[in-house]
mmCIF file of C-alpha atoms and ligand atoms in Angstrom:
data_model
loop_
_atom_site.group_PDB
_atom_site.id
_atom_site.type_symbol
_atom_site.label_atom_id
_atom_site.label_comp_id
_atom_site.label_asym_id
_atom_site.label_seq_id
_atom_site.Cartn_x
_atom_site.Cartn_y
_atom_site.Cartn_z
ATOM 1 C CA MET A 1 5.254 -8.169 -5.281
ATOM 2 C CA LYS A 2 6.997 -7.500 -1.756
ATOM 3 C CA LEU A 3 7.838 -4.369 -0.698
ATOM 4 C CA GLU A 4 11.356 -4.581 0.711
ATOM 5 C CA GLU A 5 12.024 -0.987 1.617
ATOM 6 C CA HIS A 6 10.063 2.343 2.312
ATOM 7 C CA LEU A 7 8.635 3.854 -1.020
ATOM 8 C CA PHE A 8 8.925 7.628 -0.545
ATOM 9 C CA LEU A 9 6.729 9.758 -2.691
ATOM 10 C CA ILE A 10 8.013 13.312 -3.284
ATOM 11 C CA GLY A 11 7.348 16.439 -5.099
ATOM 12 C CA PHE A 12 5.508 19.611 -5.174
ATOM 13 C CA MET A 13 2.298 20.529 -3.118
ATOM 14 C CA GLY A 14 -0.911 18.900 -5.012
ATOM 15 C CA VAL A 15 0.961 16.767 -7.282
ATOM 16 C CA GLY A 16 -0.972 13.586 -5.704
ATOM 17 C CA LYS A 17 1.478 12.130 -3.370
ATOM 18 C CA THR A 18 -1.481 11.273 -0.845
ATOM 19 C CA SER A 19 -3.900 9.788 -3.739
ATOM 20 C CA VAL A 20 -1.120 7.866 -5.047
ATOM 21 C CA SER A 21 0.310 6.736 -2.124
ATOM 22 C CA ARG A 22 -3.201 5.319 -1.373
ATOM 23 C CA GLN A 23 -3.645 3.433 -4.331
ATOM 24 C CA LEU A 24 -0.097 1.732 -4.071
ATOM 25 C CA SER A 25 -0.822 0.876 -0.610
ATOM 26 C CA GLN A 26 -4.098 -0.975 -2.130
ATOM 27 C CA ARG A 27 -2.046 -2.544 -4.953
ATOM 28 C CA LEU A 28 0.976 -3.722 -2.644
ATOM 29 C CA GLN A 29 -0.918 -4.426 0.587
ATOM 30 C CA VAL A 30 0.918 -2.337 2.544
ATOM 31 C CA ARG A 31 0.507 0.530 5.060
ATOM 32 C CA GLU A 32 0.518 4.027 4.100
ATOM 33 C CA VAL A 33 1.683 7.092 5.989
ATOM 34 C CA ASP A 34 1.842 10.742 5.359
ATOM 35 C CA THR A 35 4.750 12.609 6.900
ATOM 36 C CA ASP A 36 2.293 15.583 7.500
ATOM 37 C CA ALA A 37 -0.240 13.351 9.084
ATOM 38 C CA MET A 38 2.630 12.146 11.317
ATOM 39 C CA ILE A 39 3.675 15.574 12.447
ATOM 40 C CA VAL A 40 0.129 16.876 12.932
ATOM 41 C CA GLN A 41 -0.635 13.893 15.305
ATOM 42 C CA ARG A 42 2.591 14.254 17.380
ATOM 43 C CA GLU A 43 1.916 17.621 17.678
ATOM 44 C CA GLY A 44 -1.872 17.835 18.071
ATOM 45 C CA ARG A 45 -2.056 20.989 16.099
ATOM 46 C CA SER A 46 -2.567 21.454 12.146
ATOM 47 C CA ILE A 47 0.134 22.206 9.664
ATOM 48 C CA PRO A 48 -1.001 25.926 9.499
ATOM 49 C CA GLU A 49 -1.053 26.387 13.443
ATOM 50 C CA ILE A 50 2.352 24.914 13.332
ATOM 51 C CA PHE A 51 3.941 27.247 10.798
ATOM 52 C CA GLU A 52 2.078 30.369 12.645
ATOM 53 C CA GLN A 53 2.927 29.292 16.180
ATOM 54 C CA SER A 54 6.494 27.715 15.645
ATOM 55 C CA GLY A 55 7.759 28.615 12.659
ATOM 56 C CA GLU A 56 8.685 27.028 9.548
ATOM 57 C CA ALA A 57 12.307 26.009 10.748
ATOM 58 C CA TYR A 58 10.464 23.913 13.310
ATOM 59 C CA PHE A 59 8.239 21.759 10.851
ATOM 60 C CA ARG A 60 11.222 21.244 8.866
ATOM 61 C CA GLN A 61 12.889 19.549 11.862
ATOM 62 C CA ALA A 62 9.890 17.948 12.715
ATOM 63 C CA GLU A 63 10.111 16.423 8.823
ATOM 64 C CA THR A 64 13.514 15.125 9.623
ATOM 65 C CA GLU A 65 12.489 13.385 12.800
ATOM 66 C CA MET A 66 10.068 11.745 11.037
ATOM 67 C CA LEU A 67 12.464 10.021 8.760
ATOM 68 C CA ASP A 68 14.135 8.996 11.636
ATOM 69 C CA VAL A 69 11.075 7.172 13.132
ATOM 70 C CA LEU A 70 10.167 5.510 10.005
ATOM 71 C CA GLY A 71 13.812 4.295 9.966
ATOM 72 C CA GLY A 72 12.556 1.941 12.901
ATOM 73 C CA GLN A 73 9.413 0.783 10.995
ATOM 74 C CA GLU A 74 8.513 -2.059 8.563
ATOM 75 C CA PRO A 75 8.851 -0.819 4.933
ATOM 76 C CA CYS A 76 5.508 1.012 3.884
ATOM 77 C CA ILE A 77 4.550 3.941 1.213
ATOM 78 C CA VAL A 78 5.462 7.687 2.531
ATOM 79 C CA SER A 79 3.788 10.134 1.119
ATOM 80 C CA CYS A 80 6.184 13.368 2.043
ATOM 81 C CA GLY A 81 5.365 16.786 2.581
ATOM 82 C CA GLY A 82 6.238 18.765 -0.629
ATOM 83 C CA GLY A 83 9.503 20.208 1.358
ATOM 84 C CA MET A 84 10.811 16.885 2.262
ATOM 85 C CA ALA A 85 13.368 16.740 -0.335
ATOM 86 C CA MET A 86 15.002 20.193 0.539
ATOM 87 C CA ARG A 87 16.968 18.873 2.830
ATOM 88 C CA GLU A 88 20.236 17.307 1.850
ATOM 89 C CA GLU A 89 20.093 15.474 5.214
ATOM 90 C CA ASN A 90 16.507 14.039 4.630
ATOM 91 C CA VAL A 91 17.397 12.782 0.805
ATOM 92 C CA GLU A 92 20.266 10.819 2.430
ATOM 93 C CA LYS A 93 17.896 9.417 5.123
ATOM 94 C CA MET A 94 15.320 8.578 2.414
ATOM 95 C CA LYS A 95 18.150 6.856 0.377
ATOM 96 C CA ASP A 96 19.481 4.824 3.023
ATOM 97 C CA ILE A 97 15.670 3.557 3.994
ATOM 98 C CA GLY A 98 14.228 3.391 0.526
ATOM 99 C CA ARG A 99 13.368 4.163 -2.773
ATOM 100 C CA VAL A 100 12.218 7.724 -3.969
ATOM 101 C CA VAL A 101 9.615 8.509 -6.575
ATOM 102 C CA PHE A 102 9.237 12.090 -7.852
ATOM 103 C CA LEU A 103 6.002 12.907 -8.981
ATOM 104 C CA THR A 104 5.919 15.814 -11.630
ATOM 105 C CA ALA A 105 3.238 17.882 -13.039
ATOM 106 C CA THR A 106 2.942 21.527 -14.703
ATOM 107 C CA PRO A 107 2.524 24.618 -12.610
ATOM 108 C CA GLU A 108 -1.253 24.930 -14.366
ATOM 109 C CA THR A 109 -2.285 21.381 -13.161
ATOM 110 C CA ILE A 110 -0.873 22.029 -9.655
ATOM 111 C CA TYR A 111 -2.850 25.583 -9.504
ATOM 112 C CA GLU A 112 -6.382 23.288 -10.705
ATOM 113 C CA ARG A 113 -5.762 20.831 -7.631
ATOM 114 C CA VAL A 114 -4.769 22.968 -4.866
ATOM 115 C CA LYS A 115 -6.274 26.443 -5.680
ATOM 116 C CA ASP A 116 -9.165 25.893 -3.198
ATOM 117 C CA SER A 117 -7.054 24.552 -0.120
ATOM 118 C CA THR A 118 -6.451 26.780 2.808
ATOM 119 C CA ASN A 119 -4.089 24.208 4.235
ATOM 120 C CA ARG A 120 -0.687 25.156 2.652
ATOM 121 C CA PRO A 121 0.777 28.199 4.376
ATOM 122 C CA LEU A 122 3.232 28.350 1.807
ATOM 123 C CA LEU A 123 0.689 29.006 -0.770
ATOM 124 C CA ASN A 124 -1.476 31.424 1.520
ATOM 125 C CA GLY A 125 -1.605 34.851 -0.364
ATOM 126 C CA ASN A 126 0.442 33.241 -3.051
ATOM 127 C CA MET A 127 -2.221 30.999 -4.820
ATOM 128 C CA ASN A 128 -1.698 31.832 -8.322
ATOM 129 C CA VAL A 129 0.474 29.849 -11.512
ATOM 130 C CA PRO A 130 3.268 32.451 -11.774
ATOM 131 C CA TYR A 131 4.119 32.060 -7.998
ATOM 132 C CA ILE A 132 3.897 28.194 -8.092
ATOM 133 C CA LYS A 133 6.125 28.044 -11.288
ATOM 134 C CA GLU A 134 8.586 30.326 -9.452
ATOM 135 C CA LEU A 135 8.880 28.092 -6.459
ATOM 136 C CA MET A 136 8.731 24.762 -8.530
ATOM 137 C CA GLU A 137 11.795 25.691 -10.535
ATOM 138 C CA VAL A 138 13.605 26.588 -7.262
ATOM 139 C CA ARG A 139 12.851 23.175 -6.136
ATOM 140 C CA GLU A 140 12.912 21.126 -9.219
ATOM 141 C CA PRO A 141 16.736 20.140 -9.222
ATOM 142 C CA LYS A 142 16.428 19.094 -5.743
ATOM 143 C CA TYR A 143 13.495 16.554 -6.437
ATOM 144 C CA ARG A 144 15.223 15.575 -9.384
ATOM 145 C CA ALA A 145 18.569 14.721 -7.529
ATOM 146 C CA ALA A 146 16.834 13.051 -4.859
ATOM 147 C CA ALA A 147 14.568 10.752 -7.158
ATOM 148 C CA ASP A 148 15.223 7.067 -8.331
ATOM 149 C CA VAL A 149 12.046 7.122 -10.366
ATOM 150 C CA ILE A 150 10.222 10.436 -12.205
ATOM 151 C CA ILE A 151 6.564 10.126 -12.859
ATOM 152 C CA ALA A 152 4.545 12.486 -14.693
ATOM 153 C CA THR A 153 1.009 13.051 -13.345
ATOM 154 C CA ASP A 154 -0.465 15.511 -15.748
ATOM 155 C CA GLY A 155 -3.847 14.189 -17.428
ATOM 156 C CA ARG A 156 -3.424 10.984 -15.320
ATOM 157 C CA ASN A 157 -5.842 10.029 -12.331
ATOM 158 C CA SER A 158 -4.233 8.496 -9.339
ATOM 159 C CA GLY A 159 -4.708 4.802 -10.244
ATOM 160 C CA GLN A 160 -3.092 5.486 -13.376
ATOM 161 C CA VAL A 161 -0.014 6.915 -11.773
ATOM 162 C CA ALA A 162 0.195 4.049 -9.118
ATOM 163 C CA ASP A 163 0.012 1.592 -12.201
ATOM 164 C CA GLY A 164 2.891 3.518 -13.819
ATOM 165 C CA ILE A 165 5.048 3.191 -10.652
ATOM 166 C CA MET A 166 4.193 -0.589 -10.221
ATOM 167 C CA GLN A 167 5.368 -1.073 -13.714
ATOM 168 C CA VAL A 168 8.695 0.544 -12.797
ATOM 169 C CA LEU A 169 9.126 -1.366 -9.570
ATOM 170 C CA GLU A 170 8.323 -4.571 -10.937
HETATM 171 C C1 S3P B 1 4.743 21.926 1.998
HETATM 172 C C2 S3P B 1 3.878 20.891 1.488
HETATM 173 C C3 S3P B 1 2.788 20.501 2.323
HETATM 174 C C4 S3P B 1 3.360 20.413 3.784
HETATM 175 C C5 S3P B 1 3.607 22.005 4.233
HETATM 176 C C6 S3P B 1 4.975 22.517 3.444
HETATM 177 C C7 S3P B 1 5.832 22.542 1.121
HETATM 178 O O1 S3P B 1 2.668 19.132 1.837
HETATM 179 O O2 S3P B 1 4.324 19.555 4.356
HETATM 180 O O3 S3P B 1 2.371 22.840 3.877
HETATM 181 O O4 S3P B 1 6.917 23.050 1.305
HETATM 182 O O5 S3P B 1 5.643 22.137 -0.205
HETATM 183 P P1 S3P B 1 1.982 18.909 0.300
HETATM 184 O O6 S3P B 1 3.058 18.578 -0.241
HETATM 185 O O7 S3P B 1 1.540 17.397 1.099
HETATM 186 O O8 S3P B 1 0.707 19.748 0.209
#
C-alpha cells in the first residue's frame, strides 16, 4: 500500500504513538517523524528545558510550525505530541495534509506506561491516575473531533495496534 498523504498519530501521552509509528513505518516502508523530536532538534534543547525556559505557549507555537514544515514534505508517519490536537488550527492543518488516527487507552494503562518518565513536564508532580483521568477527560472531545480513525490500545502491543490501523487503511 502506498501512503498518499501524511498519517498523523494523536492521543494522550503514553498511548504508544511513537512505538506504533515505528511499526507502521516498517510495514509501509515510509519515513516516520515525531513532532517532539523535530522540536528538540530545531531548538537544541529537551522538552522539559523548552517548557522551563520558554514556557508552554512557546512549545505549542513550535508544534504548529512543525505542521507547516511537514506540509512541504513527502507523506510519512507523524507521531504527534499529546497536545497537538488541542489547537483547532493544528487540527485543520493535519486534516489538510493527512489522515488522523486517534489512539486511546484507559488512564490506568497510561499510568503504567508513563509512571517512570521524567520527560513529560505536564505530569511532573502529577504522576497519578486521577490527574491523568482528569486531563484526559478535558482532552478527549478534541481528540475525537480531530480523528478520522479511532483505535483502542489497551492490552495490545504496538505491532497489534499497527496491524489494526493497516486494516482500516486498506
Ligand atoms: C504533551 C505531550 C508530550 C510532549 C509534551 C506535551 C502533552 O508528548 O509533546 O510533553 O501536552 O500531552 P508525548 O505525547 O509524546 O508524551
